[in-house]
Amino acid sequence: MELGRLEYLQALVTEFQVTDSPEAKEQVLANLANFAYDPKNYEYLRQLQVLDLFLDTLTEDSETLVEFAIGGLCNLCLDKTNKDYILEANGVEPVINCLSSSNEETVMSAVTTLMYLTTPQSRQQTTALPVVECMLRFSLSASRRLSNLATVFLEDYCTPLQVEEARNLSKHTAVGIPLPKD
């Protein structure tokens, strides 16, 4: 059974890489993101370089592909080995860029992923001023899910000083990252 799992995941990765069909790519990436939910698959997904596949897909033009890629990363970064890999692969920046998505699911996964990726070493990057400003705006979102998640981020991952600094800065600057559409 275990061998079958690796072969199946390998077939999915291969299909993602060779298919020209956008729909097939979306379907395969959705499947891989779902498999990323199960810790039994972490080793296989690392072996098949699915973390890189997800990271590379974050810069695609397709909102749907980005949504599944950030969802997959969000699932994978609960594991310390995966988290370390994402941090070493400079994965924080592409995750931060997902905060500007108009897709609420993508934004929710990006915020959650930033929470999971926050370590004493990465905190400076995951809670950089533009991120904190963004979370302040999200905390005012009409979407309860997003406003609650952003509030948790501000309260649990940022210092009061960071939040204050971001508040003062947003008073003097135009709003940058737009809120996702409902």
PDB file of C-alpha atoms in Angstrom:
ATOM      1  CA  MET A   1       0.000   0.000   0.000  1.00  0.00           C
ATOM      2  CA  GLU A   2       2.751   2.469   0.955  1.00  0.00           C
ATOM      3  CA  LEU A   3       4.570   1.900  -2.330  1.00  0.00           C
ATOM      4  CA  GLY A   4       1.303   2.542  -4.143  1.00  0.00           C
ATOM      5  CA  ARG A   5       0.982   5.909  -2.396  1.00  0.00           C
ATOM      6  CA  LEU A   6       4.398   7.118  -3.577  1.00  0.00           C
ATOM      7  CA  GLU A   7       3.706   5.925  -7.125  1.00  0.00           C
ATOM      8  CA  TYR A   8       0.327   7.653  -7.137  1.00  0.00           C
ATOM      9  CA  LEU A   9       1.826  10.937  -5.905  1.00  0.00           C
ATOM     10  CA  GLN A  10       4.611  10.612  -8.486  1.00  0.00           C
ATOM     11  CA  ALA A  11       1.977  10.167 -11.212  1.00  0.00           C
ATOM     12  CA  LEU A  12       0.209  13.339 -10.035  1.00  0.00           C
ATOM     13  CA  VAL A  13       3.440  15.360 -10.064  1.00  0.00           C
ATOM     14  CA  THR A  14       4.304  14.056 -13.529  1.00  0.00           C
ATOM     15  CA  GLU A  15       0.827  14.888 -14.824  1.00  0.00           C
ATOM     16  CA  PHE A  16       1.117  18.419 -13.416  1.00  0.00           C
ATOM     17  CA  GLN A  17       4.448  18.888 -15.175  1.00  0.00           C
ATOM     18  CA  VAL A  18       3.468  17.488 -18.585  1.00  0.00           C
ATOM     19  CA  THR A  19      -0.162  18.524 -19.072  1.00  0.00           C
ATOM     20  CA  ASP A  20      -1.049  21.587 -21.130  1.00  0.00           C
ATOM     21  CA  SER A  21      -4.625  21.656 -19.855  1.00  0.00           C
ATOM     22  CA  PRO A  22      -5.215  24.410 -17.252  1.00  0.00           C
ATOM     23  CA  GLU A  23      -8.166  22.412 -15.846  1.00  0.00           C
ATOM     24  CA  ALA A  24      -6.025  19.288 -15.431  1.00  0.00           C
ATOM     25  CA  LYS A  25      -3.282  21.339 -13.712  1.00  0.00           C
ATOM     26  CA  GLU A  26      -5.878  22.749 -11.273  1.00  0.00           C
ATOM     27  CA  GLN A  27      -7.310  19.292 -10.560  1.00  0.00           C
ATOM     28  CA  VAL A  28      -3.872  17.772  -9.940  1.00  0.00           C
ATOM     29  CA  LEU A  29      -2.752  20.655  -7.721  1.00  0.00           C
ATOM     30  CA  ALA A  30      -5.992  20.405  -5.717  1.00  0.00           C
ATOM     31  CA  ASN A  31      -5.266  16.698  -5.197  1.00  0.00           C
ATOM     32  CA  LEU A  32      -1.672  17.360  -4.131  1.00  0.00           C
ATOM     33  CA  ALA A  33      -2.842  20.066  -1.695  1.00  0.00           C
ATOM     34  CA  ASN A  34      -5.285  17.556  -0.179  1.00  0.00           C
ATOM     35  CA  PHE A  35      -2.549  14.929   0.161  1.00  0.00           C
ATOM     36  CA  ALA A  36      -0.432  17.580   1.923  1.00  0.00           C
ATOM     37  CA  TYR A  37      -3.004  17.452   4.737  1.00  0.00           C
ATOM     38  CA  ASP A  38      -1.899  13.965   5.845  1.00  0.00           C
ATOM     39  CA  PRO A  39       1.420  13.695   7.759  1.00  0.00           C
ATOM     40  CA  LYS A  40       1.833  10.160   6.277  1.00  0.00           C
ATOM     41  CA  ASN A  41       2.519  11.869   2.931  1.00  0.00           C
ATOM     42  CA  TYR A  42       5.077  14.472   4.094  1.00  0.00           C
ATOM     43  CA  GLU A  43       8.141  12.340   3.341  1.00  0.00           C
ATOM     44  CA  TYR A  44       6.841  11.384  -0.111  1.00  0.00           C
ATOM     45  CA  LEU A  45       5.919  14.974  -0.952  1.00  0.00           C
ATOM     46  CA  ARG A  46       9.414  16.116   0.074  1.00  0.00           C
ATOM     47  CA  GLN A  47      10.981  13.356  -2.015  1.00  0.00           C
ATOM     48  CA  LEU A  48       8.906  14.421  -5.048  1.00  0.00           C
ATOM     49  CA  GLN A  49       9.830  18.097  -4.472  1.00  0.00           C
ATOM     50  CA  VAL A  50       6.180  19.103  -4.104  1.00  0.00           C
ATOM     51  CA  LEU A  51       7.178  21.909  -1.714  1.00  0.00           C
ATOM     52  CA  ASP A  52       9.114  23.516  -4.574  1.00  0.00           C
ATOM     53  CA  LEU A  53       6.227  22.867  -6.941  1.00  0.00           C
ATOM     54  CA  PHE A  54       3.864  24.698  -4.542  1.00  0.00           C
ATOM     55  CA  LEU A  55       6.351  27.551  -3.995  1.00  0.00           C
ATOM     56  CA  ASP A  56       6.917  27.966  -7.748  1.00  0.00           C
ATOM     57  CA  THR A  57       3.161  27.954  -8.392  1.00  0.00           C
ATOM     58  CA  LEU A  58       2.621  30.922  -6.031  1.00  0.00           C
ATOM     59  CA  THR A  59       3.799  33.226  -8.819  1.00  0.00           C
ATOM     60  CA  GLU A  60       1.420  31.820 -11.482  1.00  0.00           C
ATOM     61  CA  ASP A  61      -1.214  34.071 -13.067  1.00  0.00           C
ATOM     62  CA  SER A  62      -4.003  31.580 -12.337  1.00  0.00           C
ATOM     63  CA  GLU A  63      -5.773  32.535  -9.081  1.00  0.00           C
ATOM     64  CA  THR A  64      -6.996  28.949  -8.760  1.00  0.00           C
ATOM     65  CA  LEU A  65      -3.502  27.448  -9.016  1.00  0.00           C
ATOM     66  CA  VAL A  66      -2.212  29.968  -6.465  1.00  0.00           C
ATOM     67  CA  GLU A  67      -5.109  29.123  -4.115  1.00  0.00           C
ATOM     68  CA  PHE A  68      -4.301  25.392  -4.225  1.00  0.00           C
ATOM     69  CA  ALA A  69      -0.531  25.969  -3.940  1.00  0.00           C
ATOM     70  CA  ILE A  70      -0.818  28.191  -0.858  1.00  0.00           C
ATOM     71  CA  GLY A  71      -3.355  25.735   0.596  1.00  0.00           C
ATOM     72  CA  GLY A  72      -0.867  22.911   0.115  1.00  0.00           C
ATOM     73  CA  LEU A  73       1.966  24.902   1.705  1.00  0.00           C
ATOM     74  CA  CYS A  74      -0.312  25.812   4.594  1.00  0.00           C
ATOM     75  CA  ASN A  75      -0.975  22.097   5.177  1.00  0.00           C
ATOM     76  CA  LEU A  76       2.706  21.146   4.871  1.00  0.00           C
ATOM     77  CA  CYS A  77       4.277  23.805   7.082  1.00  0.00           C
ATOM     78  CA  LEU A  78       2.821  22.326  10.270  1.00  0.00           C
ATOM     79  CA  ASP A  79       5.702  19.860   9.993  1.00  0.00           C
ATOM     80  CA  LYS A  80       9.021  21.209  11.297  1.00  0.00           C
ATOM     81  CA  THR A  81      11.118  19.733   8.469  1.00  0.00           C
ATOM     82  CA  ASN A  82       8.767  21.232   5.872  1.00  0.00           C
ATOM     83  CA  LYS A  83       8.662  24.562   7.702  1.00  0.00           C
ATOM     84  CA  ASP A  84      12.464  24.740   7.797  1.00  0.00           C
ATOM     85  CA  TYR A  85      12.629  23.858   4.106  1.00  0.00           C
ATOM     86  CA  ILE A  86      10.136  26.592   3.152  1.00  0.00           C
ATOM     87  CA  LEU A  87      12.029  29.160   5.244  1.00  0.00           C
ATOM     88  CA  GLU A  88      15.392  28.143   3.749  1.00  0.00           C
ATOM     89  CA  ALA A  89      13.907  28.285   0.228  1.00  0.00           C
ATOM     90  CA  ASN A  90      12.989  31.970   0.829  1.00  0.00           C
ATOM     91  CA  GLY A  91       9.330  30.996   0.898  1.00  0.00           C
ATOM     92  CA  VAL A  92       8.129  33.798   3.180  1.00  0.00           C
ATOM     93  CA  GLU A  93       8.153  36.483   0.493  1.00  0.00           C
ATOM     94  CA  PRO A  94       5.978  34.631  -2.046  1.00  0.00           C
ATOM     95  CA  VAL A  95       3.568  33.797   0.807  1.00  0.00           C
ATOM     96  CA  ILE A  96       3.426  37.499   1.779  1.00  0.00           C
ATOM     97  CA  ASN A  97       2.689  38.343  -1.862  1.00  0.00           C
ATOM     98  CA  CYS A  98      -0.415  36.121  -1.637  1.00  0.00           C
ATOM     99  CA  LEU A  99      -1.866  38.607   0.875  1.00  0.00           C
ATOM    100  CA  SER A 100      -2.706  40.878  -2.069  1.00  0.00           C
ATOM    101  CA  SER A 101      -4.856  38.221  -3.767  1.00  0.00           C
ATOM    102  CA  SER A 102      -8.493  39.073  -4.476  1.00  0.00           C
ATOM    103  CA  ASN A 103      -9.358  35.462  -3.544  1.00  0.00           C
ATOM    104  CA  GLU A 104     -10.300  35.241   0.142  1.00  0.00           C
ATOM    105  CA  GLU A 105      -9.320  31.550   0.430  1.00  0.00           C
ATOM    106  CA  THR A 106      -5.833  32.386  -0.842  1.00  0.00           C
ATOM    107  CA  VAL A 107      -5.525  35.237   1.663  1.00  0.00           C
ATOM    108  CA  MET A 108      -6.781  33.078   4.562  1.00  0.00           C
ATOM    109  CA  SER A 109      -4.240  30.358   3.712  1.00  0.00           C
ATOM    110  CA  ALA A 110      -1.464  32.952   3.347  1.00  0.00           C
ATOM    111  CA  VAL A 111      -2.189  34.469   6.787  1.00  0.00           C
ATOM    112  CA  THR A 112      -2.324  31.003   8.372  1.00  0.00           C
ATOM    113  CA  THR A 113       0.885  29.953   6.598  1.00  0.00           C
ATOM    114  CA  LEU A 114       2.661  33.070   7.901  1.00  0.00           C
ATOM    115  CA  MET A 115       1.553  32.113  11.421  1.00  0.00           C
ATOM    116  CA  TYR A 116       2.930  28.578  10.987  1.00  0.00           C
ATOM    117  CA  LEU A 117       6.178  29.886   9.455  1.00  0.00           C
ATOM    118  CA  THR A 118       6.841  32.324  12.307  1.00  0.00           C
ATOM    119  CA  THR A 119       9.865  31.300  14.359  1.00  0.00           C
ATOM    120  CA  PRO A 120      12.236  33.415  16.448  1.00  0.00           C
ATOM    121  CA  GLN A 121      14.480  33.494  13.347  1.00  0.00           C
ATOM    122  CA  SER A 122      11.766  34.315  10.766  1.00  0.00           C
ATOM    123  CA  ARG A 123       9.630  36.653  12.911  1.00  0.00           C
ATOM    124  CA  GLN A 124      11.316  39.786  11.561  1.00  0.00           C
ATOM    125  CA  GLN A 125      10.211  38.794   8.052  1.00  0.00           C
ATOM    126  CA  THR A 126       6.762  37.309   8.823  1.00  0.00           C
ATOM    127  CA  THR A 127       5.784  40.343  10.917  1.00  0.00           C
ATOM    128  CA  ALA A 128       7.453  43.041   8.807  1.00  0.00           C
ATOM    129  CA  LEU A 129       5.752  46.433   8.855  1.00  0.00           C
ATOM    130  CA  PRO A 130       3.864  46.015   5.526  1.00  0.00           C
ATOM    131  CA  VAL A 131       2.499  42.662   6.785  1.00  0.00           C
ATOM    132  CA  VAL A 132       1.326  44.195  10.072  1.00  0.00           C
ATOM    133  CA  GLU A 133      -0.293  47.081   8.167  1.00  0.00           C
ATOM    134  CA  CYS A 134      -2.037  44.575   5.957  1.00  0.00           C
ATOM    135  CA  MET A 135      -3.303  42.619   9.001  1.00  0.00           C
ATOM    136  CA  LEU A 136      -4.652  45.839  10.498  1.00  0.00           C
ATOM    137  CA  ARG A 137      -6.686  46.383   7.329  1.00  0.00           C
ATOM    138  CA  PHE A 138      -7.819  42.749   7.251  1.00  0.00           C
ATOM    139  CA  SER A 139      -8.924  43.070  10.898  1.00  0.00           C
ATOM    140  CA  LEU A 140     -11.483  45.622   9.641  1.00  0.00           C
ATOM    141  CA  SER A 141     -12.729  43.349   6.844  1.00  0.00           C
ATOM    142  CA  ALA A 142     -16.442  42.657   6.471  1.00  0.00           C
ATOM    143  CA  SER A 143     -15.496  38.973   6.315  1.00  0.00           C
ATOM    144  CA  ARG A 144     -15.641  37.661   9.894  1.00  0.00           C
ATOM    145  CA  ARG A 145     -13.278  34.792   9.044  1.00  0.00           C
ATOM    146  CA  LEU A 146     -10.629  37.161   7.728  1.00  0.00           C
ATOM    147  CA  SER A 147     -11.051  39.826  10.411  1.00  0.00           C
ATOM    148  CA  ASN A 148     -10.855  37.201  13.186  1.00  0.00           C
ATOM    149  CA  LEU A 149      -7.765  35.548  11.702  1.00  0.00           C
ATOM    150  CA  ALA A 150      -6.023  38.904  11.196  1.00  0.00           C
ATOM    151  CA  THR A 151      -6.861  39.873  14.790  1.00  0.00           C
ATOM    152  CA  VAL A 152      -5.297  36.625  16.066  1.00  0.00           C
ATOM    153  CA  PHE A 153      -2.201  37.358  13.964  1.00  0.00           C
ATOM    154  CA  LEU A 154      -1.904  40.878  15.406  1.00  0.00           C
ATOM    155  CA  GLU A 155      -2.468  39.727  19.005  1.00  0.00           C
ATOM    156  CA  ASP A 156      -0.398  36.526  18.989  1.00  0.00           C
ATOM    157  CA  TYR A 157       2.409  37.177  16.495  1.00  0.00           C
ATOM    158  CA  CYS A 158       3.075  40.928  16.687  1.00  0.00           C
ATOM    159  CA  THR A 159       4.295  43.119  19.526  1.00  0.00           C
ATOM    160  CA  PRO A 160       2.096  46.035  20.652  1.00  0.00           C
ATOM    161  CA  LEU A 161       4.874  48.319  19.398  1.00  0.00           C
ATOM    162  CA  GLN A 162       4.736  46.784  15.893  1.00  0.00           C
ATOM    163  CA  VAL A 163       0.959  47.248  15.784  1.00  0.00           C
ATOM    164  CA  GLU A 164       1.253  50.848  16.993  1.00  0.00           C
ATOM    165  CA  GLU A 165       3.943  51.612  14.418  1.00  0.00           C
ATOM    166  CA  ALA A 166       1.806  50.134  11.625  1.00  0.00           C
ATOM    167  CA  ARG A 167      -1.252  52.110  12.838  1.00  0.00           C
ATOM    168  CA  ASN A 168       0.704  55.369  12.750  1.00  0.00           C
ATOM    169  CA  LEU A 169       2.108  54.596   9.333  1.00  0.00           C
ATOM    170  CA  SER A 170      -1.288  53.732   7.830  1.00  0.00           C
ATOM    171  CA  LYS A 171      -2.621  57.113   8.945  1.00  0.00           C
ATOM    172  CA  HIS A 172      -0.117  58.784   6.630  1.00  0.00           C
ATOM    173  CA  THR A 173      -0.089  56.492   3.602  1.00  0.00           C
ATOM    174  CA  ALA A 174      -2.506  55.401   0.902  1.00  0.00           C
ATOM    175  CA  VAL A 175      -3.947  51.920   1.319  1.00  0.00           C
ATOM    176  CA  GLY A 176      -1.720  49.491  -0.586  1.00  0.00           C
ATOM    177  CA  ILE A 177      -2.869  45.888  -0.514  1.00  0.00           C
ATOM    178  CA  PRO A 178      -6.580  45.645  -1.391  1.00  0.00           C
ATOM    179  CA  LEU A 179      -9.044  43.550   0.587  1.00  0.00           C
ATOM    180  CA  PRO A 180     -10.031  40.283  -1.092  1.00  0.00           C
ATOM    181  CA  LYS A 181     -13.392  40.167  -2.820  1.00  0.00           C
ATOM    182  CA  ASP A 182     -16.043  38.112  -1.010  1.00  0.00           C
TER     183      ASP A 182
END
